[in-house]
Every structure is written in C-alpha cells, then in structure tokens.
PDB file of C-alpha atoms in Angstrom:
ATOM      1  CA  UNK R1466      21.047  26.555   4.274  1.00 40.00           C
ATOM      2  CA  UNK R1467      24.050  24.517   2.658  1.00 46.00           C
ATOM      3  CA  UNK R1468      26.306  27.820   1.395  1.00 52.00           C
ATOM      4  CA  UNK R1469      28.721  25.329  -0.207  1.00 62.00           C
ATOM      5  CA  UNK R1470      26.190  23.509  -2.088  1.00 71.00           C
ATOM      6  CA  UNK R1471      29.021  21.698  -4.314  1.00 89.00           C
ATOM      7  CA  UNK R1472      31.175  20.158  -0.968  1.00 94.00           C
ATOM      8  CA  UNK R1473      30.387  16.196  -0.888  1.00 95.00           C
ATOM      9  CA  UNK R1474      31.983  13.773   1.415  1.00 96.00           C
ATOM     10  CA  UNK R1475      32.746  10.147  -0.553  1.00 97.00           C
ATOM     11  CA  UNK R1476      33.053   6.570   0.850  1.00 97.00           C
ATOM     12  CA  UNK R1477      34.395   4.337  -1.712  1.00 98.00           C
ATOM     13  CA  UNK R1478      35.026   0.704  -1.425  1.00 97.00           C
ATOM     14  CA  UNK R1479      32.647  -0.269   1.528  1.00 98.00           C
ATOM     15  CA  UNK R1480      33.425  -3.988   1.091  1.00 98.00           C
ATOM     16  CA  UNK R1481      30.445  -6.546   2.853  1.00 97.00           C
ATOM     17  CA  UNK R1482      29.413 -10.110   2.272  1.00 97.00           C
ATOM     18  CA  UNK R1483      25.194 -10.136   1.931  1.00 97.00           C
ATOM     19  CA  UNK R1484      22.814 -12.923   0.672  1.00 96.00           C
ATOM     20  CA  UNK R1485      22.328 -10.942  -2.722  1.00 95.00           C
ATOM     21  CA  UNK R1486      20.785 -12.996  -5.916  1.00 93.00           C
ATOM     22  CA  UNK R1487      18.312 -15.157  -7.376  1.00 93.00           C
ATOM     23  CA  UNK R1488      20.161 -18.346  -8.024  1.00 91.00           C
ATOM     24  CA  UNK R1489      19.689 -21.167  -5.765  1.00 92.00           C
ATOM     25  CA  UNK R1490      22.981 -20.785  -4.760  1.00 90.00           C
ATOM     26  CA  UNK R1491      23.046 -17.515  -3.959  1.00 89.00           C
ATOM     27  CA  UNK R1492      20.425 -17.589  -1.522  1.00 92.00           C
ATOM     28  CA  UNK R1493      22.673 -19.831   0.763  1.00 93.00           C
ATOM     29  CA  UNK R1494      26.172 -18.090   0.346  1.00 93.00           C
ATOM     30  CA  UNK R1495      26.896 -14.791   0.924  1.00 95.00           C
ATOM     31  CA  UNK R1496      28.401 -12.895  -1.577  1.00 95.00           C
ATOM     32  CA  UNK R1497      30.529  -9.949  -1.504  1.00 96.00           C
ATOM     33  CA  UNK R1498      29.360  -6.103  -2.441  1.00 97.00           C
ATOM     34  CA  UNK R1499      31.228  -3.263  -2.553  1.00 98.00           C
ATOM     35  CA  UNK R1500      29.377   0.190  -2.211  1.00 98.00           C
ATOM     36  CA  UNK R1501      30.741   4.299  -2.918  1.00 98.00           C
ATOM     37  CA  UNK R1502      28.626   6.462  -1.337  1.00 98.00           C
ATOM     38  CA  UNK R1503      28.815  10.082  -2.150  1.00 98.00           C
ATOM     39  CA  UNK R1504      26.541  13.180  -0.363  1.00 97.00           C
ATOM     40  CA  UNK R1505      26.381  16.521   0.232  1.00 95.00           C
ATOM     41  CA  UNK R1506      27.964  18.539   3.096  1.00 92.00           C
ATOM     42  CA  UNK R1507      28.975  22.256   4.106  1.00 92.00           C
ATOM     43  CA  UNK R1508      33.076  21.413   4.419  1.00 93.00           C
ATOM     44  CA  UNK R1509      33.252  24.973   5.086  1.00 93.00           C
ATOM     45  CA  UNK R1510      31.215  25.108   8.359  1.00 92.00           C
ATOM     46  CA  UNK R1511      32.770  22.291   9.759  1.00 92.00           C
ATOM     47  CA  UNK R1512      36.349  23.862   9.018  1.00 93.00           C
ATOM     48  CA  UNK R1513      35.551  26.644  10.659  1.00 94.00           C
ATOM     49  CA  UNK R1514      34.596  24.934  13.866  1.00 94.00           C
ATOM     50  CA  UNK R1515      36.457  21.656  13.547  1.00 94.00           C
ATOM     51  CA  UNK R1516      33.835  19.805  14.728  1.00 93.00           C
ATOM     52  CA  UNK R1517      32.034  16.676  13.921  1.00 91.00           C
ATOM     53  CA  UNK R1518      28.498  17.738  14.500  1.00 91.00           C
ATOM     54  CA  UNK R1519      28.906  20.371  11.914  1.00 91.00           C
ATOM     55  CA  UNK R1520      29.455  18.061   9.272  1.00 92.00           C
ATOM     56  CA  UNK R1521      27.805  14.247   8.278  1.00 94.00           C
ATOM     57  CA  UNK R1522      29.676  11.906  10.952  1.00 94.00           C
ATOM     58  CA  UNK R1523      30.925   9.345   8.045  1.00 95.00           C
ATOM     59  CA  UNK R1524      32.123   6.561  10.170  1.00 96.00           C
ATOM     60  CA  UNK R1525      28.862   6.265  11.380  1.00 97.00           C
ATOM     61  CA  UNK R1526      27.429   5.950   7.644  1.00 98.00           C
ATOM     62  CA  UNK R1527      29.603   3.590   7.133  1.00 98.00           C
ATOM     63  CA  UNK R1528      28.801   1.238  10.487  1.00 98.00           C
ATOM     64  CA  UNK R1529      25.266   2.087   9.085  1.00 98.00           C
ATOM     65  CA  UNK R1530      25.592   0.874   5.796  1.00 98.00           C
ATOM     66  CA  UNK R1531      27.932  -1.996   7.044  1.00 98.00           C
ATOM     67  CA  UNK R1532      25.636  -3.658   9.503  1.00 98.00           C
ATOM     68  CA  UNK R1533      22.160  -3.095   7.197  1.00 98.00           C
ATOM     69  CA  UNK R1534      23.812  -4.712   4.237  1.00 98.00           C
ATOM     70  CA  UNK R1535      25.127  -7.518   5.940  1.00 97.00           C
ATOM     71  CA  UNK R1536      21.618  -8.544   7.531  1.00 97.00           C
ATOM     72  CA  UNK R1537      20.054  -7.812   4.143  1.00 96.00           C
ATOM     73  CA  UNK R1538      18.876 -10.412   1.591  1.00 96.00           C
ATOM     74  CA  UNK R1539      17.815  -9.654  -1.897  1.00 97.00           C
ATOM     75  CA  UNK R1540      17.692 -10.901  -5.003  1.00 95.00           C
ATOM     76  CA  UNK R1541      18.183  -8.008  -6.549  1.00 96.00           C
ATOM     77  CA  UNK R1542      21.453  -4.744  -6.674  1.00 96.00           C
ATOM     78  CA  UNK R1543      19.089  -2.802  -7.757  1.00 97.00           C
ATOM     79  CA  UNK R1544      16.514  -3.764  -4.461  1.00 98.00           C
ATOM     80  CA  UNK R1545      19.650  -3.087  -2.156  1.00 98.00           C
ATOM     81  CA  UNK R1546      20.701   0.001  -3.575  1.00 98.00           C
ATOM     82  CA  UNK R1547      17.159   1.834  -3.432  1.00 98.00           C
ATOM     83  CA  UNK R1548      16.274   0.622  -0.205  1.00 98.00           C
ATOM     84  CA  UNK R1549      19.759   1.844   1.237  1.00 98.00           C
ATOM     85  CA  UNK R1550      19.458   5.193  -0.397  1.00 98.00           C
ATOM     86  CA  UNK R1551      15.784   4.867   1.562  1.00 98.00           C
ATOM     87  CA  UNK R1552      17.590   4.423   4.765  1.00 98.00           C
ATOM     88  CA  UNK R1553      20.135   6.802   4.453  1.00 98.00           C
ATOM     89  CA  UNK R1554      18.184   9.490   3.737  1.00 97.00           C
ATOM     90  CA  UNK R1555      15.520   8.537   6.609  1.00 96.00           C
ATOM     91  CA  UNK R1556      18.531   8.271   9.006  1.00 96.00           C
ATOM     92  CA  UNK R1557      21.208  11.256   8.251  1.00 96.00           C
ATOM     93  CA  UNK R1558      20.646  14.804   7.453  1.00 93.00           C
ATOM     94  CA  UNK R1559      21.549  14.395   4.030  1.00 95.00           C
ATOM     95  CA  UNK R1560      19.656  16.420   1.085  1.00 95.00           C
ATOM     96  CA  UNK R1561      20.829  13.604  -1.099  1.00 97.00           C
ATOM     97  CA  UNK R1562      22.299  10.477  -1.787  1.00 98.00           C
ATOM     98  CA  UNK R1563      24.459   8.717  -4.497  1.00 98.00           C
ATOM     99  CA  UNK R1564      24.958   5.132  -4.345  1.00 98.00           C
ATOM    100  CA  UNK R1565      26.997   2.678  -6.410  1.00 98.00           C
ATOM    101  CA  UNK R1566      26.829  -0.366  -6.135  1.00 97.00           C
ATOM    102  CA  UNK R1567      29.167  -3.254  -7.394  1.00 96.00           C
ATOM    103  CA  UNK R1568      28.664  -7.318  -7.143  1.00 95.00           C
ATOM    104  CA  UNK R1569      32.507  -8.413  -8.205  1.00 94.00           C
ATOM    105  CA  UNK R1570      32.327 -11.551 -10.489  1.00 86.00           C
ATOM    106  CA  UNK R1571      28.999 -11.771 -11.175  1.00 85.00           C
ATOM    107  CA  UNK R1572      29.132 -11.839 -14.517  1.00 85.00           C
ATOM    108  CA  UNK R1573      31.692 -14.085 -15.912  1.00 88.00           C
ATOM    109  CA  UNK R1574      35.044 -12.487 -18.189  1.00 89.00           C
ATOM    110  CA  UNK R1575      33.693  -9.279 -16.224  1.00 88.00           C
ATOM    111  CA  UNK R1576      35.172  -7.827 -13.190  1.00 90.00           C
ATOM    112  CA  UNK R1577      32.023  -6.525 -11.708  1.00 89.00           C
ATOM    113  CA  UNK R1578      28.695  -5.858 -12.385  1.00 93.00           C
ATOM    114  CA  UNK R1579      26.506  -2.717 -10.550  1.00 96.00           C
ATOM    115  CA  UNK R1580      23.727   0.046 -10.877  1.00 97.00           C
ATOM    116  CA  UNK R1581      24.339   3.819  -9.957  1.00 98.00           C
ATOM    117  CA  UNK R1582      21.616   5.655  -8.145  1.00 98.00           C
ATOM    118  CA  UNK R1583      21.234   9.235  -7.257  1.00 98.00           C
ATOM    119  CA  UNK R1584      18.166   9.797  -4.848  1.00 98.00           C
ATOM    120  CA  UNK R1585      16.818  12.840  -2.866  1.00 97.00           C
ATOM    121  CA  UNK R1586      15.047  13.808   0.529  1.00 91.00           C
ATOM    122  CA  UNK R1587      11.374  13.915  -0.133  1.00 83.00           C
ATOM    123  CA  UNK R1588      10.345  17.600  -0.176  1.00 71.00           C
ATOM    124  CA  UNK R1589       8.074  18.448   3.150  1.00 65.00           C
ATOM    125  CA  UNK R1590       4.921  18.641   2.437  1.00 62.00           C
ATOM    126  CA  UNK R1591       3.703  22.276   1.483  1.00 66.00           C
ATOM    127  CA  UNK R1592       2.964  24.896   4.846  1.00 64.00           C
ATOM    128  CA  UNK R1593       4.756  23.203   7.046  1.00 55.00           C
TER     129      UNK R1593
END
C-alpha cells in the first residue's frame, strides 16, 4: 500500500509535434502539444533504497508519452488527453493520472489553449 499517499512525481513541458485538429489544414501539418503529467508515487520507499524499481521510472513515461503522441492523430485535445490517460494507466503502475494538455496558438490573441484531466485505475472487479 502507498504509505505516502500525497508524494507525486511531475513532468511538465513534454513538448511533441502530432496531427491534432479538425481543420483541413491541420490534418496535413503537425502541430505542436505540450503535456504535464502528474501521478502518484511512494518517494519515501524509493529513498530508502535508492532504486528505480521502487519508484515510477519517469523517463520511460516520458519516451512513452513521446512516441504515442507523435504517431497519434486526432481531431480533438480532449480525444488525446483521455486516450493517453487510458494508456498510461494500462501501461505503469500508477493509481492515477493527471494530464494537461496545451495546443500553443490555437486560438488567436491567446497563448494556448488545453483541457485538464484527472483519471483513475479501474477498481478490480469484486473477489478477486
């Protein structure tokens, strides 16, 4: 059980270029994305035995996150956000997820636009 239920580790400005909107335009250029990821670990364990396997191994989230977006194409942030936090949570030992999720100069006189999601392992089902 996580005894340190508060500890999180944070990735912020994952930068990636992805085919992400619905104008005829951007279908055919990639665009950039930049994602902060945010989840839940036991800092204290893995202080006490310095090790990498007693924590989430973040580089590997990030060469995760890295390669999926940039082979993704959706019209949508908020598509690409839920089906990352989907993948994340399928892939790492993580209770939880929280994604944000910005498309810089999307909107014009705006310096980005994005959605914040917060999603959690599915609960096993019951007796098992």
């Amino acid at each position: 059980m996580d005894t340190n239920s508060e500890d999180r580790i944070f990735l912020r400005g994952l930068e990636c270029p992805c085919i992400i909107g619905f104008i005829d335009w951007e279908r055919r250029v990639p665009q950039k994305v930049v994602i902060d990821l945010e989840f839940p670990t036991d800092c204290a364990r893995a202080a006490r035995s310095d090790a990498v396997a007693d924590t989430v191994d973040y580089k590997s989230v990030a060469k995760r996150v890295l390669a999926w977006v940039g082979e993704s194409q959706f019209q949508l942030i908020e598509t690409l956000a839920e089906r990352l936090a989907q993948l994340l949570l399928t892939e790492f030992p993580l209770a939880w997820i929280r994604i944000e999720l910005n498309k810089p100069g999307a909107i014009r006189h705006s310096r980005d636009i994005g959605v914040s999601i917060l999603r959690r392992r599915a609960a096993p089902p019951a007796g098992r």
